[in-house]
Amino acid sequence: MITQLGGSVSTVKSMMGSLMGAGQSISTEFFRDELAKNFLSDYAAEHFEIASYKALIATAEQIGEHECIPVLEEILSEEEAMARWLEERIPFAVRESLKKTSSAAS
């Protein structure tokens, strides 16, 4: 859909890569365990995707590409559900990371 509307998928991928790199460096600062880092990275990625789909929906509305909107809204709903799923499990990932850190220090 992006290319049909004259956009470039590579631009979106590039922005996503930059965001994920920043998120990875921040999460590495606080956690030395892959589980917690992965949850934080995935959670950040989901929110970037949510924002991207909201922007695509707004763009489709503005330029009159109404046939794209139901598909975009469906994908947006899936991204929001995944973000909620991850958010609910972040405390578990952190607790597991702390357990591993504590046991490694002992």
GROMACS .gro file of N, CA and C in nm:
model
  318
    1MET      N    1   0.082  -0.119   0.000
    1MET     CA    2   0.000   0.000   0.000
    1MET      C    3   0.086   0.126   0.000
    2ILE      N    4   0.198   0.121   0.073
    2ILE     CA    5   0.283   0.240   0.081
    2ILE      C    6   0.335   0.277  -0.056
    3THR      N    7   0.385   0.178  -0.131
    3THR     CA    8   0.438   0.209  -0.264
    3THR      C    9   0.328   0.248  -0.361
    4GLN      N   10   0.207   0.191  -0.345
    4GLN     CA   11   0.095   0.229  -0.430
    4GLN      C   12   0.059   0.376  -0.411
    5LEU      N   13   0.084   0.426  -0.292
    5LEU     CA   14   0.052   0.566  -0.262
    5LEU      C   15   0.170   0.658  -0.286
    6GLY      N   16   0.278   0.605  -0.345
    6GLY     CA   17   0.392   0.689  -0.381
    6GLY      C   18   0.498   0.699  -0.274
    7GLY      N   19   0.489   0.619  -0.169
    7GLY     CA   20   0.586   0.624  -0.060
    7GLY      C   21   0.695   0.520  -0.079
    8SER      N   22   0.787   0.521   0.015
    8SER     CA   23   0.900   0.429   0.012
    8SER      C   24   0.904   0.347   0.140
    9VAL      N   25   0.902   0.217   0.125
    9VAL     CA   26   0.909   0.129   0.241
    9VAL      C   27   1.046   0.139   0.306
   10SER      N   28   1.150   0.163   0.228
   10SER     CA   29   1.285   0.170   0.284
   10SER      C   30   1.300   0.285   0.383
   11THR      N   31   1.229   0.394   0.362
   11THR     CA   32   1.234   0.506   0.456
   11THR      C   33   1.178   0.463   0.591
   12VAL      N   34   1.066   0.394   0.589
   12VAL     CA   35   1.006   0.345   0.714
   12VAL      C   36   1.100   0.246   0.782
   13LYS      N   37   1.159   0.155   0.705
   13LYS     CA   38   1.252   0.057   0.762
   13LYS      C   39   1.372   0.127   0.824
   14SER      N   40   1.423   0.229   0.757
   14SER     CA   41   1.539   0.302   0.809
   14SER      C   42   1.507   0.370   0.941
   15MET      N   43   1.390   0.433   0.948
   15MET     CA   44   1.348   0.498   1.072
   15MET      C   45   1.332   0.394   1.182
   16MET      N   46   1.275   0.281   1.150
   16MET     CA   47   1.254   0.175   1.249
   16MET      C   48   1.388   0.123   1.299
   17GLY      N   49   1.482   0.105   1.210
   17GLY     CA   50   1.615   0.058   1.250
   17GLY      C   51   1.684   0.155   1.344
   18SER      N   52   1.673   0.284   1.317
   18SER     CA   53   1.733   0.385   1.405
   18SER      C   54   1.669   0.382   1.542
   19LEU      N   55   1.537   0.373   1.545
   19LEU     CA   56   1.465   0.367   1.672
   19LEU      C   57   1.506   0.244   1.751
   20MET      N   58   1.513   0.130   1.685
   20MET     CA   59   1.546   0.007   1.755
   20MET      C   60   1.689   0.010   1.808
   21GLY      N   61   1.780   0.070   1.734
   21GLY     CA   62   1.918   0.082   1.781
   21GLY      C   63   1.926   0.166   1.907
   22ALA      N   64   1.851   0.276   1.910
   22ALA     CA   65   1.848   0.362   2.029
   22ALA      C   66   1.787   0.287   2.146
   23GLY      N   67   1.681   0.216   2.122
   23GLY     CA   68   1.615   0.140   2.228
   23GLY      C   69   1.704   0.030   2.283
   24GLN      N   70   1.776  -0.036   2.196
   24GLN     CA   71   1.867  -0.143   2.239
   24GLN      C   72   1.976  -0.088   2.330
   25SER      N   73   2.034   0.027   2.294
   25SER     CA   74   2.142   0.081   2.376
   25SER      C   75   2.091   0.127   2.512
   26ILE      N   76   1.972   0.183   2.517
   26ILE     CA   77   1.914   0.224   2.645
   26ILE      C   78   1.885   0.102   2.731
   27SER      N   79   1.823   0.001   2.673
   27SER     CA   80   1.787  -0.116   2.753
   27SER      C   81   1.910  -0.193   2.799
   28THR      N   82   2.016  -0.193   2.722
   28THR     CA   83   2.138  -0.262   2.761
   28THR      C   84   2.200  -0.195   2.884
   29GLU      N   85   2.181  -0.066   2.895
   29GLU     CA   86   2.232   0.008   3.009
   29GLU      C   87   2.177  -0.045   3.141
   30PHE      N   88   2.050  -0.083   3.143
   30PHE     CA   89   1.984  -0.123   3.266
   30PHE      C   90   1.980  -0.274   3.288
   31PHE      N   91   1.976  -0.350   3.183
   31PHE     CA   92   1.958  -0.495   3.195
   31PHE      C   93   2.067  -0.568   3.119
   32ARG      N   94   2.119  -0.671   3.180
   32ARG     CA   95   2.220  -0.753   3.115
   32ARG      C   96   2.161  -0.884   3.066
   33ASP      N   97   2.031  -0.897   3.070
   33ASP     CA   98   1.967  -1.021   3.031
   33ASP      C   99   1.888  -1.002   2.902
   34GLU      N  100   1.900  -1.097   2.814
   34GLU     CA  101   1.832  -1.088   2.685
   34GLU      C  102   1.680  -1.084   2.696
   35LEU      N  103   1.622  -1.156   2.790
   35LEU     CA  104   1.477  -1.159   2.802
   35LEU      C  105   1.420  -1.019   2.824
   36ALA      N  106   1.473  -0.948   2.921
   36ALA     CA  107   1.424  -0.813   2.950
   36ALA      C  108   1.452  -0.720   2.832
   37LYS      N  109   1.573  -0.728   2.775
   37LYS     CA  110   1.606  -0.643   2.662
   37LYS      C  111   1.512  -0.667   2.545
   38ASN      N  112   1.483  -0.793   2.519
   38ASN     CA  113   1.394  -0.825   2.407
   38ASN      C  114   1.254  -0.773   2.430
   39PHE      N  115   1.203  -0.786   2.553
   39PHE     CA  116   1.069  -0.735   2.582
   39PHE      C  117   1.064  -0.584   2.563
   40LEU      N  118   1.164  -0.513   2.615
   40LEU     CA  119   1.166  -0.367   2.601
   40LEU      C  120   1.177  -0.325   2.455
   41SER      N  121   1.262  -0.394   2.382
   41SER     CA  122   1.280  -0.364   2.240
   41SER      C  123   1.152  -0.392   2.161
   42ASP      N  124   1.090  -0.505   2.187
   42ASP     CA  125   0.966  -0.541   2.118
   42ASP      C  126   0.853  -0.443   2.152
   43TYR      N  127   0.846  -0.402   2.279
   43TYR     CA  128   0.743  -0.308   2.322
   43TYR      C  129   0.760  -0.174   2.251
   44ALA      N  130   0.885  -0.127   2.243
   44ALA     CA  131   0.913  -0.002   2.172
   44ALA      C  132   0.877  -0.015   2.024
   45ALA      N  133   0.912  -0.128   1.964
   45ALA     CA  134   0.882  -0.149   1.822
   45ALA      C  135   0.731  -0.149   1.797
   46GLU      N  136   0.655  -0.212   1.885
   46GLU     CA  137   0.509  -0.214   1.868
   46GLU      C  138   0.452  -0.073   1.871
   47HIS      N  139   0.502   0.011   1.960
   47HIS     CA  140   0.450   0.147   1.968
   47HIS      C  141   0.490   0.230   1.846
   48PHE      N  142   0.607   0.203   1.791
   48PHE     CA  143   0.644   0.269   1.666
   48PHE      C  144   0.549   0.225   1.554
   49GLU      N  145   0.519   0.097   1.550
   49GLU     CA  146   0.427   0.046   1.448
   49GLU      C  147   0.287   0.102   1.466
   50ILE      N  148   0.241   0.114   1.590
   50ILE     CA  149   0.110   0.174   1.617
   50ILE      C  150   0.106   0.317   1.564
   51ALA      N  151   0.208   0.394   1.597
   51ALA     CA  152   0.214   0.532   1.548
   51ALA      C  153   0.218   0.537   1.396
   52SER      N  154   0.291   0.445   1.335
   52SER     CA  155   0.301   0.442   1.189
   52SER      C  156   0.166   0.412   1.124
   53TYR      N  157   0.093   0.315   1.179
   53TYR     CA  158  -0.038   0.283   1.122
   53TYR      C  159  -0.138   0.396   1.143
   54LYS      N  160  -0.130   0.465   1.256
   54LYS     CA  161  -0.217   0.581   1.277
   54LYS      C  162  -0.186   0.689   1.174
   55ALA      N  163  -0.057   0.708   1.145
   55ALA     CA  164  -0.018   0.806   1.044
   55ALA      C  165  -0.065   0.764   0.905
   56LEU      N  166  -0.054   0.635   0.875
   56LEU     CA  167  -0.101   0.586   0.745
   56LEU      C  168  -0.253   0.603   0.731
   57ILE      N  169  -0.327   0.578   0.838
   57ILE     CA  170  -0.472   0.595   0.834
   57ILE      C  171  -0.507   0.742   0.812
   58ALA      N  172  -0.440   0.831   0.883
   58ALA     CA  173  -0.465   0.975   0.866
   58ALA      C  174  -0.431   1.018   0.724
   59THR      N  175  -0.322   0.965   0.670
   59THR     CA  176  -0.284   0.998   0.533
   59THR      C  177  -0.387   0.947   0.433
   60ALA      N  178  -0.430   0.822   0.451
   60ALA     CA  179  -0.530   0.764   0.361
   60ALA      C  180  -0.659   0.846   0.365
   61GLU      N  181  -0.700   0.888   0.484
   61GLU     CA  182  -0.821   0.972   0.496
   61GLU      C  183  -0.803   1.104   0.422
   62GLN      N  184  -0.686   1.166   0.441
   62GLN     CA  185  -0.660   1.297   0.382
   62GLN      C  186  -0.657   1.293   0.229
   63ILE      N  187  -0.601   1.187   0.173
   63ILE     CA  188  -0.588   1.182   0.026
   63ILE      C  189  -0.700   1.104  -0.041
   64GLY      N  190  -0.797   1.060   0.039
   64GLY     CA  191  -0.914   0.994  -0.019
   64GLY      C  192  -0.895   0.849  -0.057
   65GLU      N  193  -0.797   0.783  -0.001
   65GLU     CA  194  -0.773   0.641  -0.029
   65GLU      C  195  -0.849   0.556   0.074
   66HIS      N  196  -0.979   0.568   0.075
   66HIS     CA  197  -1.063   0.507   0.178
   66HIS      C  198  -1.064   0.354   0.174
   67GLU      N  199  -1.033   0.294   0.060
   67GLU     CA  200  -1.033   0.148   0.052
   67GLU      C  201  -0.919   0.087   0.133
   68CYS      N  202  -0.815   0.163   0.162
   68CYS     CA  203  -0.701   0.114   0.242
   68CYS      C  204  -0.732   0.113   0.391
   69ILE      N  205  -0.822   0.198   0.433
   69ILE     CA  206  -0.843   0.222   0.576
   69ILE      C  207  -0.884   0.098   0.655
   70PRO      N  208  -0.979   0.016   0.608
   70PRO     CA  209  -1.015  -0.103   0.688
   70PRO      C  210  -0.897  -0.198   0.712
   71VAL      N  211  -0.814  -0.216   0.612
   71VAL     CA  212  -0.697  -0.304   0.628
   71VAL      C  213  -0.600  -0.243   0.729
   72LEU      N  214  -0.576  -0.114   0.715
   72LEU     CA  215  -0.485  -0.046   0.808
   72LEU      C  216  -0.538  -0.050   0.951
   73GLU      N  217  -0.668  -0.031   0.967
   73GLU     CA  218  -0.729  -0.036   1.101
   73GLU      C  219  -0.720  -0.176   1.162
   74GLU      N  220  -0.735  -0.277   1.079
   74GLU     CA  221  -0.724  -0.414   1.129
   74GLU      C  222  -0.582  -0.443   1.177
   75ILE      N  223  -0.484  -0.401   1.098
   75ILE     CA  224  -0.345  -0.421   1.138
   75ILE      C  225  -0.314  -0.340   1.264
   76LEU      N  226  -0.364  -0.216   1.271
   76LEU     CA  227  -0.346  -0.133   1.389
   76LEU      C  228  -0.399  -0.203   1.513
   77SER      N  229  -0.516  -0.260   1.502
   77SER     CA  230  -0.576  -0.332   1.615
   77SER      C  231  -0.486  -0.449   1.659
   78GLU      N  232  -0.429  -0.520   1.564
   78GLU     CA  233  -0.338  -0.631   1.597
   78GLU      C  234  -0.212  -0.580   1.668
   79GLU      N  235  -0.159  -0.468   1.620
   79GLU     CA  236  -0.039  -0.411   1.682
   79GLU      C  237  -0.069  -0.365   1.825
   80GLU      N  238  -0.186  -0.305   1.845
   80GLU     CA  239  -0.225  -0.261   1.980
   80GLU      C  240  -0.242  -0.380   2.074
   81ALA      N  241  -0.299  -0.488   2.023
   81ALA     CA  242  -0.315  -0.609   2.105
   81ALA      C  243  -0.179  -0.666   2.144
   82MET      N  244  -0.086  -0.668   2.052
   82MET     CA  245   0.047  -0.719   2.083
   82MET      C  246   0.117  -0.628   2.184
   83ALA      N  247   0.101  -0.498   2.170
   83ALA     CA  248   0.162  -0.405   2.267
   83ALA      C  249   0.106  -0.429   2.407
   84ARG      N  250  -0.025  -0.451   2.417
   84ARG     CA  251  -0.085  -0.480   2.548
   84ARG      C  252  -0.031  -0.611   2.605
   85TRP      N  253  -0.019  -0.713   2.520
   85TRP     CA  254   0.033  -0.843   2.563
   85TRP      C  255   0.174  -0.827   2.618
   86LEU      N  256   0.259  -0.754   2.546
   86LEU     CA  257   0.396  -0.732   2.592
   86LEU      C  258   0.398  -0.652   2.722
   87GLU      N  259   0.316  -0.547   2.728
   87GLU     CA  260   0.314  -0.462   2.847
   87GLU      C  261   0.278  -0.543   2.972
   88GLU      N  262   0.184  -0.632   2.958
   88GLU     CA  263   0.144  -0.716   3.071
   88GLU      C  264   0.256  -0.809   3.117
   89ARG      N  265   0.349  -0.841   3.029
   89ARG     CA  266   0.453  -0.937   3.060
   89ARG      C  267   0.589  -0.875   3.092
   90ILE      N  268   0.601  -0.744   3.079
   90ILE     CA  269   0.728  -0.678   3.112
   90ILE      C  270   0.769  -0.704   3.257
   91PRO      N  271   0.678  -0.691   3.355
   91PRO     CA  272   0.720  -0.720   3.493
   91PRO      C  273   0.779  -0.861   3.510
   92PHE      N  274   0.721  -0.959   3.444
   92PHE     CA  275   0.774  -1.095   3.449
   92PHE      C  276   0.917  -1.098   3.395
   93ALA      N  277   0.938  -1.034   3.280
   93ALA     CA  278   1.070  -1.034   3.218
   93ALA      C  279   1.173  -0.967   3.310
   94VAL      N  280   1.133  -0.859   3.374
   94VAL     CA  281   1.224  -0.790   3.465
   94VAL      C  282   1.255  -0.877   3.587
   95ARG      N  283   1.152  -0.937   3.644
   95ARG     CA  284   1.175  -1.025   3.761
   95ARG      C  285   1.269  -1.140   3.725
   96GLU      N  286   1.248  -1.199   3.609
   96GLU     CA  287   1.336  -1.309   3.566
   96GLU      C  288   1.479  -1.259   3.548
   97SER      N  289   1.494  -1.139   3.493
   97SER     CA  290   1.628  -1.082   3.475
   97SER      C  291   1.695  -1.059   3.610
   98LEU      N  292   1.619  -1.008   3.704
   98LEU     CA  293   1.675  -0.983   3.837
   98LEU      C  294   1.712  -1.113   3.907
   99LYS      N  295   1.631  -1.216   3.889
   99LYS     CA  296   1.665  -1.346   3.947
   99LYS      C  297   1.798  -1.397   3.893
  100LYS      N  298   1.815  -1.385   3.762
  100LYS     CA  299   1.939  -1.432   3.700
  100LYS      C  300   2.058  -1.349   3.746
  101THR      N  301   2.038  -1.218   3.760
  101THR     CA  302   2.144  -1.130   3.806
  101THR      C  303   2.182  -1.165   3.950
  102SER      N  304   2.081  -1.188   4.033
  102SER     CA  305   2.106  -1.223   4.174
  102SER      C  306   2.178  -1.356   4.186
  103SER      N  307   2.135  -1.454   4.109
  103SER     CA  308   2.199  -1.586   4.117
  103SER      C  309   2.340  -1.584   4.061
  104ALA      N  310   2.365  -1.498   3.964
  104ALA     CA  311   2.500  -1.487   3.907
  104ALA      C  312   2.595  -1.420   4.006
  105ALA      N  313   2.541  -1.327   4.087
  105ALA     CA  314   2.623  -1.256   4.184
  105ALA      C  315   2.654  -1.341   4.306
  106SER      N  316   2.574  -1.444   4.330
  106SER     CA  317   2.593  -1.528   4.449
  106SER      C  318   2.708  -1.624   4.435
   0.00000   0.00000   0.00000
